[in-house]
mmCIF file of C-alpha atoms and ligand atoms in Angstrom:
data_model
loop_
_atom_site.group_PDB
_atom_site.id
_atom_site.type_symbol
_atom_site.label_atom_id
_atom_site.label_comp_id
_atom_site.label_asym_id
_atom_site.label_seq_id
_atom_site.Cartn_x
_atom_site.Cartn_y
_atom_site.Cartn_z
ATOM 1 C CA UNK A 1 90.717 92.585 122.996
ATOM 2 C CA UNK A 2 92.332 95.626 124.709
ATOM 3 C CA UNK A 3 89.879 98.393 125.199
ATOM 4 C CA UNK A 4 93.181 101.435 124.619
ATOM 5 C CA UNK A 5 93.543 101.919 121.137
ATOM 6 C CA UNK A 6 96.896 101.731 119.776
ATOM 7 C CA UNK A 7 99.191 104.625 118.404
ATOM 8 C CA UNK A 8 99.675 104.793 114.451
ATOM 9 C CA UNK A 9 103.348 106.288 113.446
ATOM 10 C CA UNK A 10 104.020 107.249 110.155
ATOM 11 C CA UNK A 11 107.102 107.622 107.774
ATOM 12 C CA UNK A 12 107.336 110.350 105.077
ATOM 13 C CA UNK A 13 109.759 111.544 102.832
ATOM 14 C CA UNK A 14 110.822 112.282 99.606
ATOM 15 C CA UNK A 15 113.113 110.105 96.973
ATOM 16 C CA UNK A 16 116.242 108.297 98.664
ATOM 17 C CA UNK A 17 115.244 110.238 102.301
ATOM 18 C CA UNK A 18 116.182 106.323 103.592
ATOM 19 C CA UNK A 19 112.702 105.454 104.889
ATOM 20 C CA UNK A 20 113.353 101.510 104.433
ATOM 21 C CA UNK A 21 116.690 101.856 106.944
ATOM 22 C CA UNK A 22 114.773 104.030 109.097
ATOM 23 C CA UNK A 23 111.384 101.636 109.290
ATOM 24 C CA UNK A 24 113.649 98.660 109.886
ATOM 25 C CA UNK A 25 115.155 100.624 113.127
ATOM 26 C CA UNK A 26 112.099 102.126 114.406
ATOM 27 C CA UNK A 27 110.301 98.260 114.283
ATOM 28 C CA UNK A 28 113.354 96.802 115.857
ATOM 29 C CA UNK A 29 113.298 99.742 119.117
ATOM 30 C CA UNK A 30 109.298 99.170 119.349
ATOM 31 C CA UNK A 31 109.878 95.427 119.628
ATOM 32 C CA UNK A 32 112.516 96.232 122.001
ATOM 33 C CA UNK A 33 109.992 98.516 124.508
ATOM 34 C CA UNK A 34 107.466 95.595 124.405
ATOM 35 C CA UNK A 35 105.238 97.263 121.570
ATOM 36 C CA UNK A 36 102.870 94.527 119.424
ATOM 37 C CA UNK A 37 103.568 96.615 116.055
ATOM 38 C CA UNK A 38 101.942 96.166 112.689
ATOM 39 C CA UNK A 39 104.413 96.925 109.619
ATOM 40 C CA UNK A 40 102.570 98.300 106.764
ATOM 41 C CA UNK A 41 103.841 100.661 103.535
ATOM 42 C CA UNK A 42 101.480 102.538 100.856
ATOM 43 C CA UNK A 43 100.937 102.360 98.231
ATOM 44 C CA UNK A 44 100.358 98.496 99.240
ATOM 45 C CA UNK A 45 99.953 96.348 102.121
ATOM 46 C CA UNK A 46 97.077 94.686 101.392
ATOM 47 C CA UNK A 47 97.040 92.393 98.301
ATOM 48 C CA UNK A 48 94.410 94.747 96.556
ATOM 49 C CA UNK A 49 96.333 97.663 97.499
ATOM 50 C CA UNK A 50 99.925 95.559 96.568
ATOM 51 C CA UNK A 51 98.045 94.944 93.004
ATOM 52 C CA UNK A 52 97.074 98.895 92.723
ATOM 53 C CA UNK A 53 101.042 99.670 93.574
ATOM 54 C CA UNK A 54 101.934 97.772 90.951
ATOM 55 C CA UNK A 55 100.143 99.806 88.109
ATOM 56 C CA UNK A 56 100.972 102.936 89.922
ATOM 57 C CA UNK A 57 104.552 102.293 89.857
ATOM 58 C CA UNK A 58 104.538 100.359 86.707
ATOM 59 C CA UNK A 59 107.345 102.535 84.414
ATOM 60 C CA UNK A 60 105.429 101.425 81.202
ATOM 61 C CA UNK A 61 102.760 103.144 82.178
ATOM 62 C CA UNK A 62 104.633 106.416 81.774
ATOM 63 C CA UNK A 63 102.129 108.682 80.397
ATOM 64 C CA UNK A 64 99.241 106.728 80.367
ATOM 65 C CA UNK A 65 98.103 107.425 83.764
ATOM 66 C CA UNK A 66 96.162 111.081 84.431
ATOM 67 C CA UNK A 67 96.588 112.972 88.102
ATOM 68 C CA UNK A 68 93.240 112.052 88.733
ATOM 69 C CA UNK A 69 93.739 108.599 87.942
ATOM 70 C CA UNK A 70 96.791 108.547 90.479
ATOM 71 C CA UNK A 71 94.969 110.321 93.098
ATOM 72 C CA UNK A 72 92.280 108.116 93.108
ATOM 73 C CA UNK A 73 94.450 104.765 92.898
ATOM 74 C CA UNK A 74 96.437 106.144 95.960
ATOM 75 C CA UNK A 75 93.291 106.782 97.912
ATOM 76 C CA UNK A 76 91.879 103.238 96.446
ATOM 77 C CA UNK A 77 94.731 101.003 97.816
ATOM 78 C CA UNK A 78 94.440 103.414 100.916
ATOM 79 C CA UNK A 79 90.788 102.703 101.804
ATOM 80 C CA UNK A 80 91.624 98.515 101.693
ATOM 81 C CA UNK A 81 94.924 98.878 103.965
ATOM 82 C CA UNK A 82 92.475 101.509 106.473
ATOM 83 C CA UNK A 83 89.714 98.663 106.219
ATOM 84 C CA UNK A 84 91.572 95.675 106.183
ATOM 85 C CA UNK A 85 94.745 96.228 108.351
ATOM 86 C CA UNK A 86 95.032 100.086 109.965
ATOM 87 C CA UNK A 87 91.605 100.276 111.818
ATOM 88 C CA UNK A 88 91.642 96.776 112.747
ATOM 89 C CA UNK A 89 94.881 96.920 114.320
ATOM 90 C CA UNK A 90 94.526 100.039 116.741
ATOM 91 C CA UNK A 91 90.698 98.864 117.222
ATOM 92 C CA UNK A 92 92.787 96.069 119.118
ATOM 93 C CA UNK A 93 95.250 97.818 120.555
ATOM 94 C CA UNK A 94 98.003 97.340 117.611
ATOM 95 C CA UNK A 95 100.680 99.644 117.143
ATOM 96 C CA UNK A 96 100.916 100.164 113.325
ATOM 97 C CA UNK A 97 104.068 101.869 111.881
ATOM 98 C CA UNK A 98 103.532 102.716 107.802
ATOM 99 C CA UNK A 99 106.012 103.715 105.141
ATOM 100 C CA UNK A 100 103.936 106.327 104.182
ATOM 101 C CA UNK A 101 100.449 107.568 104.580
ATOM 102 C CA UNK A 102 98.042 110.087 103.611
ATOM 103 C CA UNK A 103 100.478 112.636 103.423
ATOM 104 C CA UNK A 104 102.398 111.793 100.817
ATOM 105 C CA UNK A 105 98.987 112.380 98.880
ATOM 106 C CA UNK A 106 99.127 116.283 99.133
ATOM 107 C CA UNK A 107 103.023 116.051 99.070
ATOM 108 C CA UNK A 108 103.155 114.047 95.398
ATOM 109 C CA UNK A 109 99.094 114.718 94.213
ATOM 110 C CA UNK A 110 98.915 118.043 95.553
ATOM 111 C CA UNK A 111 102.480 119.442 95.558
ATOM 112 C CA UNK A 112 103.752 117.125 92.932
ATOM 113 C CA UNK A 113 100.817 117.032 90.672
ATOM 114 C CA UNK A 114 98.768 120.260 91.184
ATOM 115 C CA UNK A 115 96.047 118.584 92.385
ATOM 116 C CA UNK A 116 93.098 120.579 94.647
ATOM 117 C CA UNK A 117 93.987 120.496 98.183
ATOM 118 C CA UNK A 118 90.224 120.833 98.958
ATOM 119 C CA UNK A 119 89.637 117.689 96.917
ATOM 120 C CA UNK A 120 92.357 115.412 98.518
ATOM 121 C CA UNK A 121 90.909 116.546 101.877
ATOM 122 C CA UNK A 122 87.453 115.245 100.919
ATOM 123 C CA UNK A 123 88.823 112.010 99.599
ATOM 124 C CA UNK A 124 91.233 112.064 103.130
ATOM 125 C CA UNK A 125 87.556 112.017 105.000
ATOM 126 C CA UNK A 126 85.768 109.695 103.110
ATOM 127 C CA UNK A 127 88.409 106.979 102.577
ATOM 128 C CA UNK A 128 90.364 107.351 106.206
ATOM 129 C CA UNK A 129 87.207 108.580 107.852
ATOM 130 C CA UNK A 130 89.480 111.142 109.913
ATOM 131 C CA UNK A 131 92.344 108.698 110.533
ATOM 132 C CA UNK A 132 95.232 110.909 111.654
ATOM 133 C CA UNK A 133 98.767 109.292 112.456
ATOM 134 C CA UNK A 134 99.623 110.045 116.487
ATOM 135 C CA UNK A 135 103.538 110.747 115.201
ATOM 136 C CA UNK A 136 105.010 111.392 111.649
ATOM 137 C CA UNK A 137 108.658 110.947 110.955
ATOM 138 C CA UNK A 138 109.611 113.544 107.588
ATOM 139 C CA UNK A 139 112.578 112.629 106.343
ATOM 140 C CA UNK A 140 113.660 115.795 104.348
ATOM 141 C CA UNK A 141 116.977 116.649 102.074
ATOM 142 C CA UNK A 142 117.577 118.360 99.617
ATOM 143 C CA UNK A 143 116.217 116.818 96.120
ATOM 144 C CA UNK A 144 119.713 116.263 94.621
ATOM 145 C CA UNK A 145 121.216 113.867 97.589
ATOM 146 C CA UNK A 146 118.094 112.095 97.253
ATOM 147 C CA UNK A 147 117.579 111.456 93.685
ATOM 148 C CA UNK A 148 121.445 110.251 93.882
ATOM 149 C CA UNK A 149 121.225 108.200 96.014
ATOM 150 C CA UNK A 150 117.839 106.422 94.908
ATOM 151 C CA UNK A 151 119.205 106.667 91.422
ATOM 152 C CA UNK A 152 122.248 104.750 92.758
ATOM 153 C CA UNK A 153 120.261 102.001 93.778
ATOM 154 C CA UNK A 154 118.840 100.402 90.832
ATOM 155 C CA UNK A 155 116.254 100.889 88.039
ATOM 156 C CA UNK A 156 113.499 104.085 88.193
ATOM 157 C CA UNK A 157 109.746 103.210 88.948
ATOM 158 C CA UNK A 158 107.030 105.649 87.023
ATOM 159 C CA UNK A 159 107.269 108.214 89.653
ATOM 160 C CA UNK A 160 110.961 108.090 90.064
ATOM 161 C CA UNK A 161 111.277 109.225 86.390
ATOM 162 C CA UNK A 162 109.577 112.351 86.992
ATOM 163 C CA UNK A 163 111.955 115.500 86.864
ATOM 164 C CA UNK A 164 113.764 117.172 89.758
ATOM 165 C CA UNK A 165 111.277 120.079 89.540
ATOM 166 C CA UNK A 166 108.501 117.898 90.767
ATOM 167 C CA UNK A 167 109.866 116.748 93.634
ATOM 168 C CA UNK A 168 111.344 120.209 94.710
ATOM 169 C CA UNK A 169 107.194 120.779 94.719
ATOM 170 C CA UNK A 170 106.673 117.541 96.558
ATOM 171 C CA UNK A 171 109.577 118.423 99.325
ATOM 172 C CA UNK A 172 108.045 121.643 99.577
ATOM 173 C CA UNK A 173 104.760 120.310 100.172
ATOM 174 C CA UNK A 174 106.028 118.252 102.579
ATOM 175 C CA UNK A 175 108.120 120.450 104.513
ATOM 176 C CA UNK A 176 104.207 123.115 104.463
ATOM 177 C CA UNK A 177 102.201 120.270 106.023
ATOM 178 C CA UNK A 178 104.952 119.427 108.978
ATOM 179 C CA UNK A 179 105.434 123.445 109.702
ATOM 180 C CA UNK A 180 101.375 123.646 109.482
ATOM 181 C CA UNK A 181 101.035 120.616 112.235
ATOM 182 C CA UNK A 182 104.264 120.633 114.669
ATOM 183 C CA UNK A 183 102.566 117.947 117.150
ATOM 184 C CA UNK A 184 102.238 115.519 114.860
ATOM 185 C CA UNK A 185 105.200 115.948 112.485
ATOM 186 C CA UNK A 186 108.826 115.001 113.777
ATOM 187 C CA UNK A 187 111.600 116.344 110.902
ATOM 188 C CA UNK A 188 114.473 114.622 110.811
ATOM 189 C CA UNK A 189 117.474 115.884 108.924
ATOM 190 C CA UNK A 190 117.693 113.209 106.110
ATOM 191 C CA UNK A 191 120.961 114.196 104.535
ATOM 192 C CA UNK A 192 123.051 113.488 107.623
ATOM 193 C CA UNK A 193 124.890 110.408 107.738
ATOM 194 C CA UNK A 194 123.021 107.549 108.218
ATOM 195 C CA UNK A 195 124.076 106.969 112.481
ATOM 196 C CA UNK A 196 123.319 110.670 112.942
ATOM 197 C CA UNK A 197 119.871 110.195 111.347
ATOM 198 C CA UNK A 198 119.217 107.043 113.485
ATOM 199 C CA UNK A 199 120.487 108.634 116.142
ATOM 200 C CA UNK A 200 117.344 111.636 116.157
ATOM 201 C CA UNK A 201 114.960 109.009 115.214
ATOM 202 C CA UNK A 202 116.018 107.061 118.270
ATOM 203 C CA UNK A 203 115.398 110.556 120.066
ATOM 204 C CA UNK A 204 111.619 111.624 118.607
ATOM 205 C CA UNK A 205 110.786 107.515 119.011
ATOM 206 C CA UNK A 206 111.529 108.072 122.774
ATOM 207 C CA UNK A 207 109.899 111.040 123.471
ATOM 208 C CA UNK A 208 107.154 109.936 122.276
ATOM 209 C CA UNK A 209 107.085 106.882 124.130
ATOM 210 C CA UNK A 210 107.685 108.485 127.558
ATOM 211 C CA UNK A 211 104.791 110.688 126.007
ATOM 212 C CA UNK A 212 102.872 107.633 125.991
ATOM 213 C CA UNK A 213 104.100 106.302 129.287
ATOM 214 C CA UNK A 214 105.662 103.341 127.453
ATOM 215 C CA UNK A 215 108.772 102.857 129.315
ATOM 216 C CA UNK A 216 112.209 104.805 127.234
ATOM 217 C CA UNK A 217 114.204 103.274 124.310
ATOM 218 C CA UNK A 218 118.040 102.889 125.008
HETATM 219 N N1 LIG B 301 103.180 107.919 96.561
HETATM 220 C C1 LIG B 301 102.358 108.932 96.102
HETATM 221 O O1 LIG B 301 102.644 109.556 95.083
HETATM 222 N N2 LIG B 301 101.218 109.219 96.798
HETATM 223 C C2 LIG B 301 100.839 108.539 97.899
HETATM 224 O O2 LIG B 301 99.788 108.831 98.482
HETATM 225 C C3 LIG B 301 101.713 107.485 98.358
HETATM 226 C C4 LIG B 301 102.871 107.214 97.672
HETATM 227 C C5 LIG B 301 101.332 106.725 99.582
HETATM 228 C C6 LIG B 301 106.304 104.616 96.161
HETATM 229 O O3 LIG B 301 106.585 104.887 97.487
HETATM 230 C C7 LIG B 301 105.927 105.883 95.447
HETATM 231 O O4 LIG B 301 104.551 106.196 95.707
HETATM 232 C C8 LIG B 301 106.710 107.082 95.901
HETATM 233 C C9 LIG B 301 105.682 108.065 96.431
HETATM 234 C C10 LIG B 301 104.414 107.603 95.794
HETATM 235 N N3 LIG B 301 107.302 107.758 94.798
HETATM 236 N N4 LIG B 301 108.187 107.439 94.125
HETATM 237 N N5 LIG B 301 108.975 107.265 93.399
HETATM 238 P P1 LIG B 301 107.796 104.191 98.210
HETATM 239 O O5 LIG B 301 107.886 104.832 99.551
HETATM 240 O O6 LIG B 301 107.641 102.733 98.175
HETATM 241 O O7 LIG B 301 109.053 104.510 97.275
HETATM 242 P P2 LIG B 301 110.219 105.504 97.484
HETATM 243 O O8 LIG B 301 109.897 106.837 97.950
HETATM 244 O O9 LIG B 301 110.907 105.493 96.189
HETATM 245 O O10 LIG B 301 110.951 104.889 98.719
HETATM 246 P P3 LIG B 301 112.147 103.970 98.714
HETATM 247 O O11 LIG B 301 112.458 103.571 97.317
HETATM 248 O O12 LIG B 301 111.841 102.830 99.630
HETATM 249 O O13 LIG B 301 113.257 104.959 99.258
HETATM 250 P P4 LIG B 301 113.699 105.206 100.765
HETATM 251 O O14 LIG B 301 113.152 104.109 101.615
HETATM 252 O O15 LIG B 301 113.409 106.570 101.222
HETATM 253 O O16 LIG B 301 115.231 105.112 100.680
HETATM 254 P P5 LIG B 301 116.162 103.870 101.041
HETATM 255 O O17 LIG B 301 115.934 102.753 100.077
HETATM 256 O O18 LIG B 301 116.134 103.570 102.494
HETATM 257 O O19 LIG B 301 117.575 104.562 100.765
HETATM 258 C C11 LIG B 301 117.952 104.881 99.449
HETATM 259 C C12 LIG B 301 119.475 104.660 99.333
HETATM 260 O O20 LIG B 301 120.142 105.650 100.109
HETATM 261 C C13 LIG B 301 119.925 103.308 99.850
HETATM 262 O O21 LIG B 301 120.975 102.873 99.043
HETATM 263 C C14 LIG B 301 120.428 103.630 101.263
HETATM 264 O O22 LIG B 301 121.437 102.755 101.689
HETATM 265 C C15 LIG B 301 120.965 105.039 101.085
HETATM 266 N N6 LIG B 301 120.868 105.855 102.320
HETATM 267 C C16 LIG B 301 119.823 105.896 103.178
HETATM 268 N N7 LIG B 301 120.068 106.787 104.162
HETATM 269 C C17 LIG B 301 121.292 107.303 103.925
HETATM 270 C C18 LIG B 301 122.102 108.275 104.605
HETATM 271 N N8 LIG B 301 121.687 108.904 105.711
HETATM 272 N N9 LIG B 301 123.291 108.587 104.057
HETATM 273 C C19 LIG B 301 123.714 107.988 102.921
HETATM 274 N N10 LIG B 301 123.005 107.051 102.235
HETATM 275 C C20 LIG B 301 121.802 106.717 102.735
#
């Protein structure tokens, strides 16, 4: 087992931001340097945590689910994949790319949903026990372009049928957290077209691998 832990990158972003294109790119250039990467996305990843996605995401369940009840199914599917997949994997020297991590908690729970910052934070240590992604992609745009374009793309899930205010609060939370912590958070203007976005993601994905000493992506 390799003694250097491995480096945890993250992908955030709001409705239609194009996460899934971007994740597909980003494992394709790690494979590409030589990097052993673990794919993972939350809700999910686990099949507790794929079961837990399902009832957060379930559109039937519109109404029936409180804030609290949310925030504590996030952080529930959250401590499995940490347990089960996340610490395991850097423990032996993994890399471990997710579609979404504890961020999107205080961007949807705390922006989204009004819910305590203080009291995501304590769930944040007790669940990831101070996990911290090394790098964090945001994918931000403005709320119209991305409802569009997820609208565009097929039936709403719970969350998706919330209203555009809500997510204005969720971007905004977003776009606080990666202003509050520049070394971690990368953003990426998300409403370019798609080869200019890939284009800066190829950019922040190489800097940080000749941060790393990892060799350069071309
Ligand atoms: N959630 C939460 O509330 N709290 C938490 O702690 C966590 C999650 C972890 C599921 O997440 C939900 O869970 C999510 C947040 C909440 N809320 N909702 N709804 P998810 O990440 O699985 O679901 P999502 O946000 O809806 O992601 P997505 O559906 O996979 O969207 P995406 O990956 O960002 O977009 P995409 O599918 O890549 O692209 C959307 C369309 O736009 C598609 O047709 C693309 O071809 C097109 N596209 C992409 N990029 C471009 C550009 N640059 N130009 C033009 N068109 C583009």
């Amino acid at each position: 087992m390799s003694a250097t832990r491995g480096k945890f990158i993250t992908l955030e972003g709001g409705e239609g931001a194009g996460k899934s294109t971007v994740l597909n790119t980003l494992r394709e250039l790690l494979a590409a340097a030589g990097v052993d990467v673990v794919v993972t996305r939350e809700p999910g990843g686990t099949p507790a945590g794929e079961a837990i996605r399902g009832v957060l995401l379930d559109p039937a369940l519109r109404g029936g689910i409180a804030p609290e009840t949310e925030l504590l199914l996030m952080f529930a599917a959250r401590a499995q994949l940490v347990r089960e997949t996340v610490a395991p994997a850097l423990a032996a020297g993994r890399w471990v790319l997710s579609d979404r991590f504890t961020d999107a908690s205080y961007a949807y729970q705390g922006g989204g949903r009004g819910q305590p910052l203080e009291r995501i934070a304590g769930l944040e240590r007790w669940v990831a026990e101070g996990l911290q992604p090394d790098l964090t992609l945001l994918l931000d745009l403005p709320v119209g372009i991305g409802l569009a374009r997820a609208r565009g793309r097929g039936p709403a899930d719970r969350i998706e049928l919330e209203a555009q205010d809500f997510f204005e609060r969720v971007r905004e939370a977003y776009r606080a957290r990666a202003a509050s912590q520049p070394a971690r958070f990368r953003v990426v203007d998300a409403s370019q077209p798609l080869d200019a976005v890939l284009e800066r993601v190829r950019g922040v994905l190489a800097e940080f691998l000749a941060a790393q000493g990892s060799g350069v992506v071309s």
